[in-house]
Coordinates of C-alpha atoms in Angstrom, one line a residue:
X75 CA 0.0 -0.1 0.0
X76 CA 2.5 2.5 1.2
X77 CA 4.7 1.9 -2.1
X78 CA 1.9 2.3 -4.5
X79 CA 0.9 5.6 -2.7
X80 CA 4.6 6.9 -2.8
X81 CA 5.0 6.0 -6.3
X82 CA 1.7 8.0 -7.3
X83 CA 2.7 11.0 -5.2
X84 CA 6.3 11.1 -6.1
X85 CA 5.7 10.7 -9.8
X86 CA 3.0 13.2 -10.0
X87 CA 3.4 16.1 -7.4
X88 CA -0.2 17.9 -7.1
X89 CA -2.0 15.6 -9.5
X90 CA -3.9 13.3 -7.3
X91 CA -6.7 13.7 -4.5
X92 CA -6.8 11.7 -1.4
X93 CA -9.6 9.5 -2.8
X94 CA -7.5 9.0 -5.9
X95 CA -4.7 7.5 -3.8
X96 CA -6.8 5.5 -1.5
X97 CA -8.4 3.8 -4.3
X98 CA -5.2 3.2 -6.2
X99 CA -3.7 2.0 -3.2
X100 CA -6.7 -0.4 -2.3
X101 CA -6.7 -4.2 -2.9
X102 CA -9.3 -4.1 -5.4
X103 CA -7.4 -1.8 -7.7
X104 CA -3.7 -2.2 -6.8
X105 CA -1.6 -2.9 -9.8
X106 CA -4.5 -3.4 -12.3
X107 CA -5.2 -1.7 -15.5
X108 CA -9.0 -0.8 -15.3
X109 CA -10.9 1.5 -17.7
X110 CA -12.6 4.6 -16.6
X111 CA -15.9 3.1 -16.2
X112 CA -15.1 0.3 -13.9
X113 CA -12.8 2.4 -12.0
X114 CA -15.6 4.6 -11.3
X115 CA -17.9 1.6 -10.3
X116 CA -15.2 0.4 -8.0
X117 CA -14.5 3.8 -6.4
X118 CA -18.2 4.0 -5.5
X119 CA -18.1 0.5 -4.3
X120 CA -14.9 1.1 -2.1
X121 CA -15.9 4.5 -0.6
X122 CA -19.5 3.3 0.2
X123 CA -18.0 2.3 3.5
X124 CA -15.9 4.7 5.8
X125 CA -12.3 4.7 5.1
X126 CA -9.2 5.9 6.9
X127 CA -7.8 9.3 5.4
X128 CA -4.1 9.3 4.2
X129 CA -3.2 10.5 7.8
X130 CA -3.4 7.0 8.8
X131 CA -1.2 5.7 5.9
X132 CA 2.5 4.6 6.6
X133 CA 3.8 7.2 4.6
X134 CA 3.5 10.2 7.2
X135 CA 2.9 7.4 10.4
X136 CA 6.1 5.1 9.7
X137 CA 8.2 6.9 7.1
X138 CA 7.8 10.6 8.3
X139 CA 6.4 12.0 4.9
X140 CA 4.6 15.2 5.0
X141 CA 1.3 15.6 3.0
X142 CA 0.2 18.9 1.7
X143 CA -3.2 19.5 0.5
X144 CA -3.8 22.4 -1.8
X145 CA -7.1 24.1 -2.3
X146 CA -8.4 21.6 -4.6
X147 CA -7.3 18.6 -2.4
X148 CA -4.5 17.8 -4.6
X149 CA -1.7 16.4 -2.6
X150 CA 2.2 16.8 -2.8
X151 CA 4.5 14.8 -0.7
X152 CA 7.3 16.3 1.1
X153 CA 10.3 14.9 3.2
X154 CA 10.3 15.8 6.7
X155 CA 13.8 17.3 6.6
X156 CA 13.2 19.3 3.0
X157 CA 13.2 22.9 3.0
X158 CA 9.8 22.8 1.7
X159 CA 8.4 21.0 4.5
X160 CA 10.1 23.7 6.8
X161 CA 8.3 26.2 4.9
X162 CA 4.8 24.7 5.1
X163 CA 5.5 23.8 8.9
X164 CA 6.0 27.3 9.7
X165 CA 3.2 29.0 7.6
X166 CA 0.4 29.8 10.4
X167 CA -2.2 30.1 7.6
X168 CA -2.4 26.6 7.0
X169 CA -4.2 24.1 9.1
X170 CA -1.4 21.4 10.4
X171 CA -2.7 17.9 11.2
X172 CA -0.5 15.1 12.6
X173 CA -0.5 11.5 11.4
X174 CA -2.8 9.6 13.2
X175 CA -1.3 7.2 16.1
X176 CA -1.5 3.3 15.5
X177 CA -3.2 2.7 18.9
X178 CA -5.0 4.9 21.7
X179 CA -3.1 6.1 24.6
X180 CA -3.5 4.4 27.8
X181 CA -5.6 6.1 30.4

């Protein structure tokens, strides 16, 4: 899953939305050559149930990548130690969200 997500986001920064990436990395679609109508059908089926967002992806959780969403929901991938990441991190006008934890904290 993470390798598919990374390949998409690294090869075409700003081209894909969260829904595009989640569907392409799903077991039903990953690695298949599917036409547009069938892909739309699979997308409707896949998203008919609640799905975790990319904050739960291994990219930000395990590998430390930052995900930036533009106003249209298109995603760019940024290495945590990159100047671009630092610039985005220090931009107070952006909403900043952390990756989701793997488990709940003990109470």
